[in-house]
Tab-separated table of C-alpha atoms and ligand atoms in Angstrom:
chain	number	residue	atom	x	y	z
A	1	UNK	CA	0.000	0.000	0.000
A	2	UNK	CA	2.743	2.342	0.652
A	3	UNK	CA	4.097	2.287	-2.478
A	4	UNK	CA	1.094	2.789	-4.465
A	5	UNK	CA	0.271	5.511	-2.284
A	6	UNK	CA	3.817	7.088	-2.852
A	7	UNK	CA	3.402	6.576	-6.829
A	8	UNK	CA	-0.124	8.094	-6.443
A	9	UNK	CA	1.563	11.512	-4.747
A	10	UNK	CA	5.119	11.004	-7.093
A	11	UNK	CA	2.376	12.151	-10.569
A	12	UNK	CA	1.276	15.261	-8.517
A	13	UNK	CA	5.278	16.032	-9.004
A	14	UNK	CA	4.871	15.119	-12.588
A	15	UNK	CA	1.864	17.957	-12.982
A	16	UNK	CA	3.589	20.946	-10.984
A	17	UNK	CA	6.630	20.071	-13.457
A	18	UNK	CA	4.262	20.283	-16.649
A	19	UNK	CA	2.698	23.697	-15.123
A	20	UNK	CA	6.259	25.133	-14.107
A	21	UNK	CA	6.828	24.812	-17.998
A	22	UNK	CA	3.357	26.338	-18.752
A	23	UNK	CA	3.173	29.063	-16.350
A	24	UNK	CA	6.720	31.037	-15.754
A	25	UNK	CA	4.834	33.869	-13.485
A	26	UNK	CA	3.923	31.006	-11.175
A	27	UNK	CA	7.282	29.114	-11.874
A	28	UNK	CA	8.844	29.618	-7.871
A	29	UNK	CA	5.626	28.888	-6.135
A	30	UNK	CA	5.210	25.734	-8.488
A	31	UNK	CA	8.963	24.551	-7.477
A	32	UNK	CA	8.066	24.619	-3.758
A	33	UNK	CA	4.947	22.546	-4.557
A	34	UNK	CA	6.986	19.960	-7.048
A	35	UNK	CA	9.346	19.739	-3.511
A	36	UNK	CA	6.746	19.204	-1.325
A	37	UNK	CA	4.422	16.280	-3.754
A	38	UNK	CA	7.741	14.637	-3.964
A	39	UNK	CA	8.931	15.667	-0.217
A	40	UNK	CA	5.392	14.099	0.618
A	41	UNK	CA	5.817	10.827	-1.711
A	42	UNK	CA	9.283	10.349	-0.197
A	43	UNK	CA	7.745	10.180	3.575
A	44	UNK	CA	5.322	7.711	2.268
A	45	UNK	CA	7.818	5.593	0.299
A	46	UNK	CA	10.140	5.090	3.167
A	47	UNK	CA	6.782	4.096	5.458
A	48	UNK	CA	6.956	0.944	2.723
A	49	UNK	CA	10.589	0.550	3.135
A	50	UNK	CA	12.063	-2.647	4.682
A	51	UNK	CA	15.973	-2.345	4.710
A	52	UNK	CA	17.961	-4.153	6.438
A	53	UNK	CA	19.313	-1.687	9.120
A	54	UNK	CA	16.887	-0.480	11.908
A	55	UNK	CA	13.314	0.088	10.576
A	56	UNK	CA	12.960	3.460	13.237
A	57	UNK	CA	15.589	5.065	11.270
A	58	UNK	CA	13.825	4.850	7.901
A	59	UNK	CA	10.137	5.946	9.922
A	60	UNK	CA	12.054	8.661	11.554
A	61	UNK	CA	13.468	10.188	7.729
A	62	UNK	CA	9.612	9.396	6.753
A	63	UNK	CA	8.532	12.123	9.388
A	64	UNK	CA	11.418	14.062	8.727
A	65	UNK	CA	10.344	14.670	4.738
A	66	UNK	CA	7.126	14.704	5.922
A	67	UNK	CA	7.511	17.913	7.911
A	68	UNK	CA	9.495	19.120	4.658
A	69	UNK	CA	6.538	18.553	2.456
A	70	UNK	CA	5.101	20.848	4.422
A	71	UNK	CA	7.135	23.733	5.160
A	72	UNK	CA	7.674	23.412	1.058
A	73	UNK	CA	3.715	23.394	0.615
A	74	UNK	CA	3.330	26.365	2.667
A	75	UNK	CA	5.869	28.351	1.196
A	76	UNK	CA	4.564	27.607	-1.934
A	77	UNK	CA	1.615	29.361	-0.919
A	78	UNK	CA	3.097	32.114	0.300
A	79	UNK	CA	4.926	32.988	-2.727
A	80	UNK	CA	2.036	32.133	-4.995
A	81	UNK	CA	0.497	34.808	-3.088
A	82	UNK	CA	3.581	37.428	-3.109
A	83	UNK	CA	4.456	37.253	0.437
A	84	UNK	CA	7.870	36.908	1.554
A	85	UNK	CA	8.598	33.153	3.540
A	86	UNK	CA	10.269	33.782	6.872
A	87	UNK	CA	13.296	31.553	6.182
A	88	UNK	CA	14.667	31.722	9.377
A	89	UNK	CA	11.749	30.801	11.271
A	90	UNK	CA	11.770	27.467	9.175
A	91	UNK	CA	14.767	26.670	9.487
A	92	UNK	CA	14.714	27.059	13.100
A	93	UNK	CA	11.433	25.123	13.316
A	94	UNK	CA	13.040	22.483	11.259
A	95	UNK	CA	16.069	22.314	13.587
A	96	UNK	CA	13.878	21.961	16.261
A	97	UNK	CA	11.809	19.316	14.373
A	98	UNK	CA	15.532	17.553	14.486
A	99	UNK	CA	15.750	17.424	17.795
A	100	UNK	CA	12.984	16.499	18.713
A	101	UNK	CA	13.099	13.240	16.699
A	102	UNK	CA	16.757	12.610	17.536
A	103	UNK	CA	16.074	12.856	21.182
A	104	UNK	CA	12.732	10.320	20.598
A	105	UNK	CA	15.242	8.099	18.567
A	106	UNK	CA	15.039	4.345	17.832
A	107	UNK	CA	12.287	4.161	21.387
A	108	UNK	CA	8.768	3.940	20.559
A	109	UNK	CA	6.776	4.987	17.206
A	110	UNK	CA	3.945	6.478	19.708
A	111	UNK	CA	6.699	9.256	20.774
A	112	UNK	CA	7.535	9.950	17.491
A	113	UNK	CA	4.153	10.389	15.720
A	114	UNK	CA	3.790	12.762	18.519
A	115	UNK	CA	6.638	14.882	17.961
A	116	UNK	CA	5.989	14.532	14.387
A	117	UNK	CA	2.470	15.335	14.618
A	118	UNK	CA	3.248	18.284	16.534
A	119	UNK	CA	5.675	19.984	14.546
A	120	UNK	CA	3.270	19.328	11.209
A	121	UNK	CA	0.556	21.151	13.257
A	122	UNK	CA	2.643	24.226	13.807
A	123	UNK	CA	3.833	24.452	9.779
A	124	UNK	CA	0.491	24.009	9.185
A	125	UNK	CA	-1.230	26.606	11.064
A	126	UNK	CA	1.614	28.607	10.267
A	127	UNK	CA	1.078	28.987	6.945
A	128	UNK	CA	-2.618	28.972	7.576
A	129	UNK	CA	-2.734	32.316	9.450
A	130	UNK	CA	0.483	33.753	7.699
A	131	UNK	CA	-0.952	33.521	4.403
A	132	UNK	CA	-5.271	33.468	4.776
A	133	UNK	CA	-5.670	37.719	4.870
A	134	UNK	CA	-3.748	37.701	1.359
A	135	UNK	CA	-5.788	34.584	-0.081
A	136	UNK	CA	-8.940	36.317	1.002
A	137	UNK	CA	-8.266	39.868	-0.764
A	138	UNK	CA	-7.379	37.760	-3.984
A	139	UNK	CA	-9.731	35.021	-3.828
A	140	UNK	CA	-12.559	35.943	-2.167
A	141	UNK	CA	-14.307	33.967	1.045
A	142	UNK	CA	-15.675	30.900	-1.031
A	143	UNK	CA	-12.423	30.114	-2.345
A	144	UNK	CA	-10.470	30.874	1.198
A	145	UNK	CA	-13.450	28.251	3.068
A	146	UNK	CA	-12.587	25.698	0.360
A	147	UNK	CA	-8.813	26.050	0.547
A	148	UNK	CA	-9.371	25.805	4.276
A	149	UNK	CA	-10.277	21.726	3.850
A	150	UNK	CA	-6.832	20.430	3.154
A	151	UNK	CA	-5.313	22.452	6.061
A	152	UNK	CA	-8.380	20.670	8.015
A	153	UNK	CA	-8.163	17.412	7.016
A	154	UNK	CA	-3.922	17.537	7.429
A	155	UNK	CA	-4.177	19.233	11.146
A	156	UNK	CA	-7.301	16.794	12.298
A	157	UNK	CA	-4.415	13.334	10.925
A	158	UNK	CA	-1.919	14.887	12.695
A	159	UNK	CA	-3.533	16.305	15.696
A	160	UNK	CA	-4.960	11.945	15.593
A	161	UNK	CA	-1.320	10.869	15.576
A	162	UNK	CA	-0.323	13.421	18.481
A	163	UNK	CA	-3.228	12.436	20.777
A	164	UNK	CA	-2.508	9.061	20.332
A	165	UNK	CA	0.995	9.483	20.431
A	166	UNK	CA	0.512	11.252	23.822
A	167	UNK	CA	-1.388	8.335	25.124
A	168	UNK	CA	1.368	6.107	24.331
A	169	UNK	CA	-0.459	3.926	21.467
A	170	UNK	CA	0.715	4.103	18.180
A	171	UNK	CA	-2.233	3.373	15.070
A	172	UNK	CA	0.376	1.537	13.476
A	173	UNK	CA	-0.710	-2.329	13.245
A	174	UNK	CA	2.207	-3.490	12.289
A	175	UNK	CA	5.020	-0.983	12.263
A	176	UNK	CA	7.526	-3.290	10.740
A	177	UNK	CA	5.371	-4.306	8.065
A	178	UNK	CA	4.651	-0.321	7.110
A	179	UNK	CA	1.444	-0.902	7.618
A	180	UNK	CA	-1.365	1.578	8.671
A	181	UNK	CA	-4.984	1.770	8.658
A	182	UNK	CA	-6.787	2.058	5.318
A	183	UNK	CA	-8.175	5.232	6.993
A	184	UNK	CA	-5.314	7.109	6.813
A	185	UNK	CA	-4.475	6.303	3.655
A	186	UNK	CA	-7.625	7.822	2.475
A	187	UNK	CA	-6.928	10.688	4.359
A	188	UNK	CA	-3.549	11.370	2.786
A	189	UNK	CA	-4.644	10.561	-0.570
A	190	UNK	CA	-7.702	13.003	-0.527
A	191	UNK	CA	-5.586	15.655	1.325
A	192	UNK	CA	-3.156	15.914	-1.128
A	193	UNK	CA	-5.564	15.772	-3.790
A	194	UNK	CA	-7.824	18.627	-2.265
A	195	UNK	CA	-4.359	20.860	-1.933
A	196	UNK	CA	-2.731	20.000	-5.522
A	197	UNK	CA	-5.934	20.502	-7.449
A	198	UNK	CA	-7.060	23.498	-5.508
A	199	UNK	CA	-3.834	25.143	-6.320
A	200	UNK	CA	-3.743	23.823	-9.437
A	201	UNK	CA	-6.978	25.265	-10.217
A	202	UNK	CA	-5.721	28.546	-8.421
A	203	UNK	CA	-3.516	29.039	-10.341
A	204	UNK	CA	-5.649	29.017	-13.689
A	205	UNK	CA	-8.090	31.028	-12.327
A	206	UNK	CA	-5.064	33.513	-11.861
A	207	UNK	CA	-4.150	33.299	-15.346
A	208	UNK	CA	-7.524	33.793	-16.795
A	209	UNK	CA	-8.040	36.794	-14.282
A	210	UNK	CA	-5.333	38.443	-15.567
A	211	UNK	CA	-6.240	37.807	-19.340
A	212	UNK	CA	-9.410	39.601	-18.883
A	213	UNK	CA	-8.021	42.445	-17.435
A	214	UNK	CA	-5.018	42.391	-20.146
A	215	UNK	CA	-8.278	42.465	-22.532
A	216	UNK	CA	-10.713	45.030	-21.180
A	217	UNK	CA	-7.640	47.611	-19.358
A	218	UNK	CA	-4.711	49.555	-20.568
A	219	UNK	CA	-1.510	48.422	-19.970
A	220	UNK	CA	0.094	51.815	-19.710
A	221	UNK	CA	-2.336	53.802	-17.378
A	222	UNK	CA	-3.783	50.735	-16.204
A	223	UNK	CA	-7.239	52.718	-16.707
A	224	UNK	CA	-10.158	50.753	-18.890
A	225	UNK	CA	-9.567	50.597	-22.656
A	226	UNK	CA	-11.399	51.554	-25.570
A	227	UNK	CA	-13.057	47.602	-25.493
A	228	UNK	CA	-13.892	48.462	-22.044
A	229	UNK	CA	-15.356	52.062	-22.401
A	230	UNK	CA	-17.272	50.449	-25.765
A	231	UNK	CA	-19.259	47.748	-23.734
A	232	UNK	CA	-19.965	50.320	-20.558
A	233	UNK	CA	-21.315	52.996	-22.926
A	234	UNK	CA	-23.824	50.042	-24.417
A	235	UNK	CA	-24.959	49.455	-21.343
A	236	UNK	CA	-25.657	53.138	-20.549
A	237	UNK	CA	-27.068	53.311	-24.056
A	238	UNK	CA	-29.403	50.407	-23.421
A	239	UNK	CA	-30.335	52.241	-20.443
A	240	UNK	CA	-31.390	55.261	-21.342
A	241	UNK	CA	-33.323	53.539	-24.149
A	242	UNK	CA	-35.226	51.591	-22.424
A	243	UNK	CA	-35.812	54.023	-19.257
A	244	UNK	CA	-34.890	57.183	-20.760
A	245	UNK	CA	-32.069	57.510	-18.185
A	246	UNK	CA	-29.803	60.455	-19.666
A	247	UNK	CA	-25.615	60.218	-19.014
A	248	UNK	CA	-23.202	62.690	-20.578
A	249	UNK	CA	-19.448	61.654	-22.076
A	250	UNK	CA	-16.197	64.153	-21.942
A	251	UNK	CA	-13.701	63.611	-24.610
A	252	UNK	CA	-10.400	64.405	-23.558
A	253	UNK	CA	-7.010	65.195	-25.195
A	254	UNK	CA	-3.586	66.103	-23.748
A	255	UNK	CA	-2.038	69.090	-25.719
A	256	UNK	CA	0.730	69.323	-27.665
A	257	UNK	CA	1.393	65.871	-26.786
A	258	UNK	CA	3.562	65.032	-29.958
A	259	UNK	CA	5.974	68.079	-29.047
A	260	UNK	CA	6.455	66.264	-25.423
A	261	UNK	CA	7.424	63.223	-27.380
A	262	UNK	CA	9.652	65.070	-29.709
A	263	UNK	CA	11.325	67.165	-27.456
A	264	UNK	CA	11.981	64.547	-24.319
A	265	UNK	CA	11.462	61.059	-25.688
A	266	UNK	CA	9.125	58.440	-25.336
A	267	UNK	CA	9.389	57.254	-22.379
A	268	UNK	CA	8.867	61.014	-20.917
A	269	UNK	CA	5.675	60.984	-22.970
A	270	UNK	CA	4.660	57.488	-20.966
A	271	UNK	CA	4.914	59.331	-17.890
A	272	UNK	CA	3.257	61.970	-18.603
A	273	UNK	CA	0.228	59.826	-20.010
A	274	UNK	CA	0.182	57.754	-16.148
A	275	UNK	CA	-0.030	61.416	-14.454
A	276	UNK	CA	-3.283	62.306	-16.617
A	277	UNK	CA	-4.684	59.319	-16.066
A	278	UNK	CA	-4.190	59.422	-12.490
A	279	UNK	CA	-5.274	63.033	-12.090
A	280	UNK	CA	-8.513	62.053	-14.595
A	281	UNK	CA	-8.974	59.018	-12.040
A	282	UNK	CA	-8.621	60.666	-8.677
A	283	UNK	CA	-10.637	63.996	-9.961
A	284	UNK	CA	-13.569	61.999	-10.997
A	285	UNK	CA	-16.246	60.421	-8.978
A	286	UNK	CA	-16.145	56.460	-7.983
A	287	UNK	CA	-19.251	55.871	-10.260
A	288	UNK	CA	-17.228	57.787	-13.362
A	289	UNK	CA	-15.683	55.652	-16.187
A	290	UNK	CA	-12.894	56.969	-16.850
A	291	UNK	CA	-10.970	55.130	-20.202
A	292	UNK	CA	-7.687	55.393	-22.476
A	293	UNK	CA	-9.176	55.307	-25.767
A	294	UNK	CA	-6.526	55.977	-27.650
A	295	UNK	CA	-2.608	57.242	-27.281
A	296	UNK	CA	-3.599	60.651	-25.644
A	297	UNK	CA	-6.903	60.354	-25.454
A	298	UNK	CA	-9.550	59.968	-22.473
A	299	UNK	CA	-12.963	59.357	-22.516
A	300	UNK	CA	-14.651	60.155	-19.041
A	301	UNK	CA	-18.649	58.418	-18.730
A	302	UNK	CA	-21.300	59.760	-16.146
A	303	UNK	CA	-23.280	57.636	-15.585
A	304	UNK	CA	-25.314	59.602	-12.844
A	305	UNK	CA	-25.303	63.320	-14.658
A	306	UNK	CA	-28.819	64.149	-16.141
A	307	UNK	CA	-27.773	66.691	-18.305
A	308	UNK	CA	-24.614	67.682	-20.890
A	309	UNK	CA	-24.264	71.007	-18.866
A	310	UNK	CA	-23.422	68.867	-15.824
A	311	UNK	CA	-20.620	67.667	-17.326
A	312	UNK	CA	-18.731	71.165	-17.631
A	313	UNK	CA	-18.058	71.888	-13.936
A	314	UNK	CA	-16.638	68.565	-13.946
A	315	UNK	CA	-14.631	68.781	-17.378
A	316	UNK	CA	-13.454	71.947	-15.488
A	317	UNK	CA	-12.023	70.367	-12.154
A	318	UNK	CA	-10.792	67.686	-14.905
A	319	UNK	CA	-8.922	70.401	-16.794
A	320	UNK	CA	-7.778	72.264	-13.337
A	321	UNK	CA	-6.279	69.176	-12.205
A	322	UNK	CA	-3.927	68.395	-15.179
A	323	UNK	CA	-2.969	72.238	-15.765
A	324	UNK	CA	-1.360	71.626	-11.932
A	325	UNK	CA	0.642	68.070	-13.106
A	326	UNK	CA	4.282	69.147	-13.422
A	327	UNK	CA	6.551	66.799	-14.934
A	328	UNK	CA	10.152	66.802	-14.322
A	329	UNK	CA	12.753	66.857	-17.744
A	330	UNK	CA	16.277	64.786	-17.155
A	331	UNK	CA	17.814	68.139	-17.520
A	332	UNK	CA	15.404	69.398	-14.795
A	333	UNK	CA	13.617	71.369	-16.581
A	334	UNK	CA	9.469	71.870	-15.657
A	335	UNK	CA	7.460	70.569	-18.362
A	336	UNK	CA	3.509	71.824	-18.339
A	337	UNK	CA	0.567	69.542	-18.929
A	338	UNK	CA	-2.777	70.640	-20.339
A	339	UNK	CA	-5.744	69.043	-22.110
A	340	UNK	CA	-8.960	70.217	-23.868
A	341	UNK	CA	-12.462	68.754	-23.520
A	342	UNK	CA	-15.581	68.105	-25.350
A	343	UNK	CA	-18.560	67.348	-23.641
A	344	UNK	CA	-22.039	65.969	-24.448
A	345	UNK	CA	-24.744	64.434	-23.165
A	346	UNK	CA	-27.495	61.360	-24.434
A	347	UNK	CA	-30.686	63.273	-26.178
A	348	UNK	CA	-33.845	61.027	-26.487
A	349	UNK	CA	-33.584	61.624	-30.372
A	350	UNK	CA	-30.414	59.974	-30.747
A	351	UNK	CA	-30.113	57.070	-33.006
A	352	UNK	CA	-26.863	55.558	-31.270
A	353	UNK	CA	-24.664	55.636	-29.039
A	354	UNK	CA	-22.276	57.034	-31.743
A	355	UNK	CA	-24.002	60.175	-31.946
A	356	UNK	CA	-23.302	60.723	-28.408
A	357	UNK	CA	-19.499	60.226	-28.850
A	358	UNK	CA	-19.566	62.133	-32.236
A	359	UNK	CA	-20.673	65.111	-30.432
A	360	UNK	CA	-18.150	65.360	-27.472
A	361	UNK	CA	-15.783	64.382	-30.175
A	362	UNK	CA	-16.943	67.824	-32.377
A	363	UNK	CA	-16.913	69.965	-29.062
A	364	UNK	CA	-13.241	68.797	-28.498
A	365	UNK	CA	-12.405	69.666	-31.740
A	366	UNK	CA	-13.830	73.232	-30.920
A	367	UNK	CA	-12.061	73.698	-28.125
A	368	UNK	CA	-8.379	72.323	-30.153
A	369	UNK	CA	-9.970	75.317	-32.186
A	370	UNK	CA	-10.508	77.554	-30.141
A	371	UNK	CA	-7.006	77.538	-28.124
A	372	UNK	CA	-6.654	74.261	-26.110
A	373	UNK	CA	-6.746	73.996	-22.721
A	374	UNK	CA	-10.344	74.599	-22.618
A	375	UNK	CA	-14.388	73.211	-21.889
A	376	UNK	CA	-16.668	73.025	-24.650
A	377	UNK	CA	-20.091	71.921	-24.314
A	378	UNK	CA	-21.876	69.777	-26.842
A	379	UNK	CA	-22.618	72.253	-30.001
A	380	UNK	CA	-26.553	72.624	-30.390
B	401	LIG	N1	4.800	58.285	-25.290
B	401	LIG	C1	3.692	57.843	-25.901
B	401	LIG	N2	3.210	58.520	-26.987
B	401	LIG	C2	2.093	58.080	-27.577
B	401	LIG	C3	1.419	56.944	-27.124
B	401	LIG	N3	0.339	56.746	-27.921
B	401	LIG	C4	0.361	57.743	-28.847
B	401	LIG	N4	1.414	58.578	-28.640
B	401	LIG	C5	1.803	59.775	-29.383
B	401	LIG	O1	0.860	60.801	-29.168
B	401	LIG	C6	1.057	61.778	-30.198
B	401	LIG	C7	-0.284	62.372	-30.560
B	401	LIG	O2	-0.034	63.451	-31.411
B	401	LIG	P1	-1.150	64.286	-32.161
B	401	LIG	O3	-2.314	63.396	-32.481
B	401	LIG	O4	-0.506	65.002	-33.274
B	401	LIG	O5	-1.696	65.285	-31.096
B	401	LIG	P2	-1.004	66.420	-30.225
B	401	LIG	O6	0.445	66.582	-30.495
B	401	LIG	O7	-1.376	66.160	-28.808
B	401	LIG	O8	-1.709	67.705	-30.724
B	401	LIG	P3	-3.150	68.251	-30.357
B	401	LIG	O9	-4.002	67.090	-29.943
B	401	LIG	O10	-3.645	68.909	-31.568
B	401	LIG	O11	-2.974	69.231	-29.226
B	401	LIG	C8	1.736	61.051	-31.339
B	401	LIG	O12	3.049	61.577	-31.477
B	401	LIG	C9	1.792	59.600	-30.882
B	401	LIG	O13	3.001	58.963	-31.301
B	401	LIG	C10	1.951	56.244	-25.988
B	401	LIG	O14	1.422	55.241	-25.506
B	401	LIG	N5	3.077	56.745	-25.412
């Protein structure tokens, strides 16, 4: 049984090795978890071992990679979820973890489990508390109760082996053999399943996260892109439509922005694109969607204003805010942002939600016009 067991756990080291290839942003967390399936394959291997030297020094190394699979396990966690492992804490628990099964040595299995058991317990609720306020900003409660169960199922087995170990009676029925009850067997197998899977899956549902938002946001400002703004303004069109619910759109469009390019390089220019779309972000209300639709240009949706004229005093404190930006040259020299805006707002006798773009569009263009740095409203 052993060694089925320990080939069953050995594949979960051949499916962290095919992700590691797969997924390179994930690649140190998947290492640690490679370690630990074949850390935790290794304990159970050596469980089936029958060499000829003493038997309690193969159980012994069993517990011993045991409590490695796990300090590997929760690292792996950690890192998967960009905290920084205390190294020095492990290492000292694992020293400990040495002594305490050298001092136990060749007696009885009950003192070992117990050691064992208790040193698996701490790693585990280590990692547990360490690493659950992370998980839950990321993953949301659902996901944090499910990825509680193989921290459950591991502490309730060992917290078994250290009560019993306590009392003195091992739940080994025949220690020489390597033989333990089918029960926790089970319990390893599904444990490890429930943790490899649920990371594995984890670690997809990362992925696909993050090709969404490489899909609907700009990579530069990290604002919603023009794919974004497109499917919000649909559903504000389908709003007013059906409920005559006005909104009102301001274009945007840094000044001059060419000449910054020309004069101090692109990557000047980048900059100065993040600092609009900051100041556009933090000027504008929570319920505002504020976009990058194209190199210099913004696109600002209110969902909440009733009419185009609302639109100006905000366009305004928009404009206000990124005549104060001042960007610093290499040379040190002060380089002044400004923008224009066009503004407009849904009329019940528009045909789609083009015409409502069209017109902040031709009100921007008016104020280019008329000077830059300037608020036009919608033209009649
Ligand atoms: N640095 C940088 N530049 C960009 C990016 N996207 C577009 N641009 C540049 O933005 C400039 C836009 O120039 P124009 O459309 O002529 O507009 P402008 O110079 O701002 O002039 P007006 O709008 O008339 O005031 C071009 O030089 C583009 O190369 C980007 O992501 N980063």
């Amino acid at each position: 049984m052993p060694l089925l067991v320990s080939l069953q756990l050995a594949l979960y080291v051949l499916l962290w090795a095919l992700a590691s290839a797969a997924l390179k942003d994930e690649r140190r967390a998947i290492l640690q978890w490679m370690g630990y399936a074949l850390a935790s394959a290794g304990s159970v291997a050596l469980l089936g071992w029958r060499p000829d030297g003493p038997i309690w020094l193969t159980h012994t190394g069993s517990s011993a990679a045991s409590l490695l699979s796990l300090m590997l396990a929760s690292r792996g966690v950690l890192l998967f979820l960009g905290l920084r492992p205390n190294d020095r804490l492990s290492i000292a628990l694992a020293g400990a973890a040495a002594m305490g099964l050298g001092w136990v040595g060749p007696s009885d299995t009950a003192s070992r489990l117990a050691v064992a058991g208790f040193f698996n317990i701490v790693v585990i609720v280590g990692g547990f508390v360490q690493s659950r306020p992370a998980f839950m900003r990321e993953f949301g409660l659902r996901l944090a109760v499910a990825a509680t169960l193989p921290s459950l199922i591991l502490i309730g087995m060992n917290g078994y082996f250290l009560i019993l170990g306590l009392l003195g009676r091992a739940p080994v029925i025949s220690a020489q053999k390597g033989e333990l009850p089918m029960a926790i067997w089970v319990v390893t197998l599904v444990s490890a399943a429930a943790f490899n899977y649920l990371f594995l899956f984890l670690v997809g549902f990362r992925m696909q996260q993050s090709l969404q938002r490489q899909a609907t946001h700009d990579v530069l400002t990290g604002l919603p892109n023009r794919r974004a703004m497109a499917q919000r303004l649909q559903l504000e069109w389908d709003r007013s439509q059906r409920y005559g619910k006005p909104f009102v759109v301001i274009s945007a469009d840094v000044d001059h922005f060419k000449s910054i390019n020309d004069r101090y390089g692109h990557a000047l220019g980048d900059q100065a694109l993040i600092a609009v779309a900051r100041a556009l972000r933090a000027s504008a209300r929570d319920s505002d969607h504020v976009s990058r639709v194209g190199g210099e240009e913004f696109l600002i949706l209110m969902p909440e204003a009733q009419m185009a004229s609302e639109g100006l005093p905000k366009a305004e404190r928009l404009r206000a805010a990124i005549a104060r930006l001042e960007l610093m040259a290499p040379s040190g020299e002060k380089i002044a942002l400004h923008a224009s805006f066009g503004v407009s707002g849904w009329l019940a006798s528009d045909q789609d939600r083009e015409q409502v773009l069209r017109r902040a569009d031709r009100a921007l263009y008016e104020a280019k016009h008329k000077g830059r740095d300037r608020v036009v409203l919608q033209p009649d």
